[in-house]
Amino acid sequence: MPRSLHADYLLSFIFNINTHATLSSSLLPIIMPGLTIGDTIPDLEAETTQGKINLHHFCSNSWTILFSHPGDFTPVCTTELGKMAEYAKEFNQRGVKLLGLSCDDIQSHNEWIKDIEAFTPGCKVSYPIMSDPKREIIKKLNMVDPDEKDSSGNNLPSRALHIVGPDLQVKLSFLYPATTGRNMDEVVRVVESLQKASKFKIATPANWKPGDPAVIQPSVTDQQAKDMFPQGFETKDLPSGKNYLRFTKV
């Protein structure tokens, strides 16, 4: 069943139940689908360390990395935002915007930035960080950690990351536990993979790194491949005799 139809079916199911009985709100996060690959990000407004933004306006016509963190003044998050600042030039060269998110308020963010920059000498946090004290944005962006809670019992953001395309759709998502920091080289790698796949009829194989050969998509015939990839391609001989594993440089 297509995902949109599946979502409509679930919503219809929920409303039908409500006509006969009250549905516990604790069940809704389990039943209702969350933001995932292929979905359009919600059109919302948020306060950030660089002023108020509209998410669609901020992300339109460029690639964007949305990344959330459990909280300000926490050790793993401080190292991650420092690395994001260090790699900002790499992302900028690829036409990628950065947008962070934590539930703490703007004043807390601004104080925390001093620690982040002190921990990462020579690097400035040039990207905005959203504030979400009411936990409304993390729910809409599917960035809620069901297990991690603050001292008041409120859910904290997960260590999530969405890569959003110029069409405002989620192209890739990472989800890490609070105890594991993200690898920025991997973020750069998948950005390059996504951008190349959006430009050429290719996919990137296991352990691919920028500069390595990519594989030509199976839907492309050999004749089409000759036209699309004038630099040539190599077809691997396989026991099946099927010529589907074709490598080329892009």
Coordinates of C-alpha atoms in Angstrom, one line a residue:
M1 CA 0.0 0.0 0.0
P2 CA 1.5 3.5 -0.9
R3 CA 2.6 5.3 2.2
S4 CA 0.1 8.2 1.8
L5 CA -2.8 5.8 1.5
H6 CA -1.5 3.8 4.5
A7 CA -1.4 7.1 6.5
D8 CA -4.9 8.0 5.4
Y9 CA -6.1 4.5 6.4
L10 CA -4.6 4.8 9.8
L11 CA -6.1 8.2 10.4
S12 CA -9.5 6.9 9.3
F13 CA -9.1 4.0 11.6
I14 CA -8.3 6.3 14.6
F15 CA -11.3 8.5 13.9
N16 CA -13.7 5.5 13.5
I17 CA -12.5 4.2 16.9
N18 CA -13.1 7.6 18.5
T19 CA -16.8 7.5 17.4
H20 CA -17.2 4.5 19.7
A21 CA -14.6 4.9 22.4
T22 CA -12.0 7.3 23.7
L23 CA -8.5 6.4 22.3
S24 CA -5.7 6.8 24.8
S25 CA -3.3 9.6 23.7
S26 CA -0.4 7.4 24.6
L27 CA -1.2 5.2 21.7
L28 CA -1.1 7.9 19.0
P29 CA 2.8 8.0 18.6
I30 CA 2.6 4.3 18.0
I31 CA -0.2 4.4 15.4
M32 CA 0.5 7.6 13.6
P33 CA 3.4 7.6 11.1
G34 CA 6.4 10.0 11.6
L35 CA 8.4 12.0 9.2
T36 CA 10.6 9.7 7.1
I37 CA 12.4 9.4 3.7
G38 CA 10.3 10.8 0.9
D39 CA 8.2 13.0 3.1
T40 CA 8.0 16.8 2.7
I41 CA 9.2 18.5 5.9
P42 CA 6.5 20.5 7.7
D43 CA 6.1 24.2 7.0
L44 CA 6.7 25.7 10.5
E45 CA 8.3 28.7 12.1
A46 CA 10.9 28.6 14.8
E47 CA 13.0 30.8 16.9
T48 CA 16.8 30.4 16.4
T49 CA 20.0 31.9 17.5
Q50 CA 19.9 33.9 14.3
G51 CA 16.3 35.1 14.6
K52 CA 13.0 33.7 13.5
I53 CA 12.9 31.4 10.5
N54 CA 10.3 29.7 8.3
L55 CA 11.5 26.2 7.7
H56 CA 10.3 25.9 4.1
H57 CA 11.8 29.3 3.2
F58 CA 15.1 28.4 4.9
C59 CA 15.4 25.0 3.2
S60 CA 14.0 25.7 -0.3
N61 CA 16.3 25.6 -3.3
S62 CA 19.2 24.1 -1.4
W63 CA 20.3 21.0 0.4
T64 CA 19.9 21.2 4.2
I65 CA 21.0 19.2 7.2
L66 CA 18.6 19.3 10.1
F67 CA 20.2 17.8 13.2
S68 CA 18.8 17.6 16.8
H69 CA 20.5 17.1 20.1
P70 CA 19.3 15.9 23.5
G71 CA 20.4 19.1 25.3
D72 CA 22.7 22.1 25.8
F73 CA 25.8 21.8 27.9
T74 CA 26.0 18.0 27.4
P75 CA 29.3 16.4 26.4
V76 CA 28.6 14.5 23.2
C77 CA 26.4 17.3 21.8
T78 CA 29.1 19.8 22.5
T79 CA 31.6 17.8 20.5
E80 CA 29.1 17.2 17.7
L81 CA 28.2 20.9 17.2
G82 CA 31.9 21.7 17.4
K83 CA 32.5 19.3 14.5
M84 CA 29.6 20.7 12.6
A85 CA 31.2 24.1 12.9
E86 CA 34.6 22.6 11.8
Y87 CA 33.0 21.0 8.8
A88 CA 30.8 24.0 7.9
K89 CA 33.1 24.9 5.0
E90 CA 32.9 21.4 3.6
F91 CA 29.1 21.6 3.6
N92 CA 29.1 25.1 2.2
Q93 CA 31.2 24.0 -0.7
R94 CA 28.5 21.5 -1.5
G95 CA 25.7 24.0 -1.3
V96 CA 24.4 22.6 2.0
K97 CA 22.9 24.6 4.8
L98 CA 23.1 23.5 8.5
L99 CA 20.3 23.9 11.0
G100 CA 20.6 22.6 14.6
L101 CA 17.8 22.0 17.1
S102 CA 17.7 21.6 20.9
C103 CA 14.8 22.1 23.3
D104 CA 16.6 24.7 25.5
D105 CA 15.9 28.4 25.0
I106 CA 17.9 30.9 22.9
Q107 CA 19.7 32.4 25.9
S108 CA 20.9 28.9 26.8
H109 CA 21.9 28.2 23.2
N110 CA 24.0 31.4 23.0
E111 CA 25.8 30.6 26.3
W112 CA 26.4 27.1 25.1
I113 CA 27.9 28.3 21.8
K114 CA 30.8 29.9 23.8
D115 CA 31.6 26.4 25.2
I116 CA 31.3 24.8 21.7
E117 CA 33.7 27.4 20.2
A118 CA 36.1 27.1 23.1
F119 CA 36.2 23.3 22.6
T120 CA 36.8 23.7 18.9
P121 CA 39.4 26.5 18.6
G122 CA 39.3 28.5 15.4
C123 CA 35.8 27.4 14.5
K124 CA 32.7 29.5 14.8
V125 CA 29.1 28.3 15.1
S126 CA 27.9 30.1 12.0
Y127 CA 24.7 28.1 11.6
P128 CA 21.5 28.7 13.4
I129 CA 20.2 26.5 16.3
M130 CA 16.5 26.2 16.8
S131 CA 14.8 26.5 20.2
D132 CA 11.9 24.2 21.1
P133 CA 11.1 24.5 24.8
K134 CA 7.5 23.2 24.2
R135 CA 8.7 20.1 22.3
E136 CA 6.4 20.9 19.4
I137 CA 9.0 21.0 16.6
I138 CA 10.7 17.7 17.6
K139 CA 7.4 16.0 17.3
K140 CA 6.7 17.4 13.8
L141 CA 10.2 16.5 12.7
N142 CA 10.1 13.0 14.2
M143 CA 13.0 13.7 16.5
V144 CA 11.6 12.6 19.8
D145 CA 13.6 10.2 21.9
P146 CA 11.0 7.9 23.6
D147 CA 13.4 7.0 26.4
E148 CA 15.5 10.1 27.3
K149 CA 13.7 12.5 29.5
D150 CA 14.6 15.7 31.4
S151 CA 14.3 16.3 35.1
S152 CA 10.6 17.2 34.6
G153 CA 9.8 14.0 32.8
N154 CA 9.5 15.6 29.4
N155 CA 10.9 13.8 26.3
L156 CA 14.2 15.0 24.9
P157 CA 15.1 15.2 21.3
S158 CA 16.8 12.2 19.8
R159 CA 20.2 12.4 18.2
A160 CA 18.6 12.6 14.8
L161 CA 19.7 14.0 11.5
H162 CA 17.6 14.6 8.3
I163 CA 19.2 15.5 5.0
V164 CA 16.6 17.5 3.1
G165 CA 16.7 18.1 -0.7
P166 CA 15.9 21.3 -2.6
D167 CA 12.4 19.9 -3.1
L168 CA 11.9 20.0 0.7
Q169 CA 11.7 16.2 0.9
V170 CA 13.7 14.1 3.3
K171 CA 16.4 12.2 1.4
L172 CA 18.1 10.4 4.2
S173 CA 17.8 10.1 8.0
F174 CA 20.2 9.1 10.8
L175 CA 19.1 8.1 14.3
Y176 CA 21.7 7.6 17.0
P177 CA 21.3 6.9 20.7
A178 CA 22.3 9.6 23.2
T179 CA 25.5 7.7 24.0
T180 CA 26.9 7.7 20.4
G181 CA 28.2 10.7 18.6
R182 CA 27.8 11.1 14.8
N183 CA 30.7 10.8 12.4
M184 CA 31.0 14.0 10.2
D185 CA 33.0 12.3 7.5
E186 CA 30.0 9.9 7.1
V187 CA 27.6 12.9 6.8
V188 CA 29.8 14.4 4.1
R189 CA 30.0 11.1 2.3
V190 CA 26.3 10.6 2.2
V191 CA 25.7 14.2 1.1
E192 CA 28.0 13.6 -1.9
S193 CA 26.3 10.3 -2.6
L194 CA 22.8 11.9 -2.6
Q195 CA 23.9 14.8 -4.7
K196 CA 25.5 12.6 -7.3
A197 CA 22.6 10.2 -7.5
S198 CA 20.2 13.2 -8.0
K199 CA 22.4 14.4 -10.9
F200 CA 23.3 11.1 -12.6
K201 CA 21.7 7.8 -13.0
I202 CA 24.0 6.2 -10.5
A203 CA 24.1 4.7 -7.0
T204 CA 27.0 4.4 -4.6
P205 CA 28.2 0.9 -3.6
A206 CA 29.3 -0.3 -0.1
N207 CA 32.2 1.7 1.4
W208 CA 32.0 4.2 -1.4
K209 CA 34.0 7.4 -0.9
P210 CA 34.0 10.6 -2.9
G211 CA 36.2 9.9 -5.9
D212 CA 35.5 6.2 -6.1
P213 CA 33.6 4.6 -9.0
A214 CA 29.8 4.5 -8.7
V215 CA 27.5 1.9 -10.1
I216 CA 25.1 2.6 -13.0
Q217 CA 21.4 2.1 -12.1
P218 CA 19.8 -1.1 -13.5
S219 CA 17.1 0.9 -15.3
V220 CA 19.8 2.3 -17.6
T221 CA 20.5 0.2 -20.7
D222 CA 24.0 -0.3 -22.0
Q223 CA 23.3 1.9 -25.0
Q224 CA 21.9 4.7 -22.7
A225 CA 24.9 4.2 -20.5
K226 CA 27.3 4.9 -23.4
D227 CA 25.4 8.2 -24.0
M228 CA 25.2 9.2 -20.4
F229 CA 28.7 8.3 -19.4
P230 CA 31.0 9.1 -22.3
Q231 CA 34.0 8.5 -20.0
G232 CA 33.1 4.8 -20.3
F233 CA 32.1 2.1 -17.8
E234 CA 33.3 -1.3 -16.7
T235 CA 30.9 -4.3 -16.5
K236 CA 31.9 -7.0 -14.0
D237 CA 31.7 -10.6 -15.1
L238 CA 29.5 -12.5 -12.7
P239 CA 28.5 -16.2 -12.6
S240 CA 24.9 -15.3 -13.4
G241 CA 25.9 -13.9 -16.7
K242 CA 23.8 -10.8 -16.0
N243 CA 25.5 -7.5 -16.8
Y244 CA 24.0 -5.4 -14.0
L245 CA 27.2 -4.5 -12.1
R246 CA 28.6 -1.6 -14.1
F247 CA 31.1 0.9 -12.6
T248 CA 31.8 4.4 -13.8
K249 CA 33.5 7.6 -12.6
V250 CA 31.3 10.7 -12.1

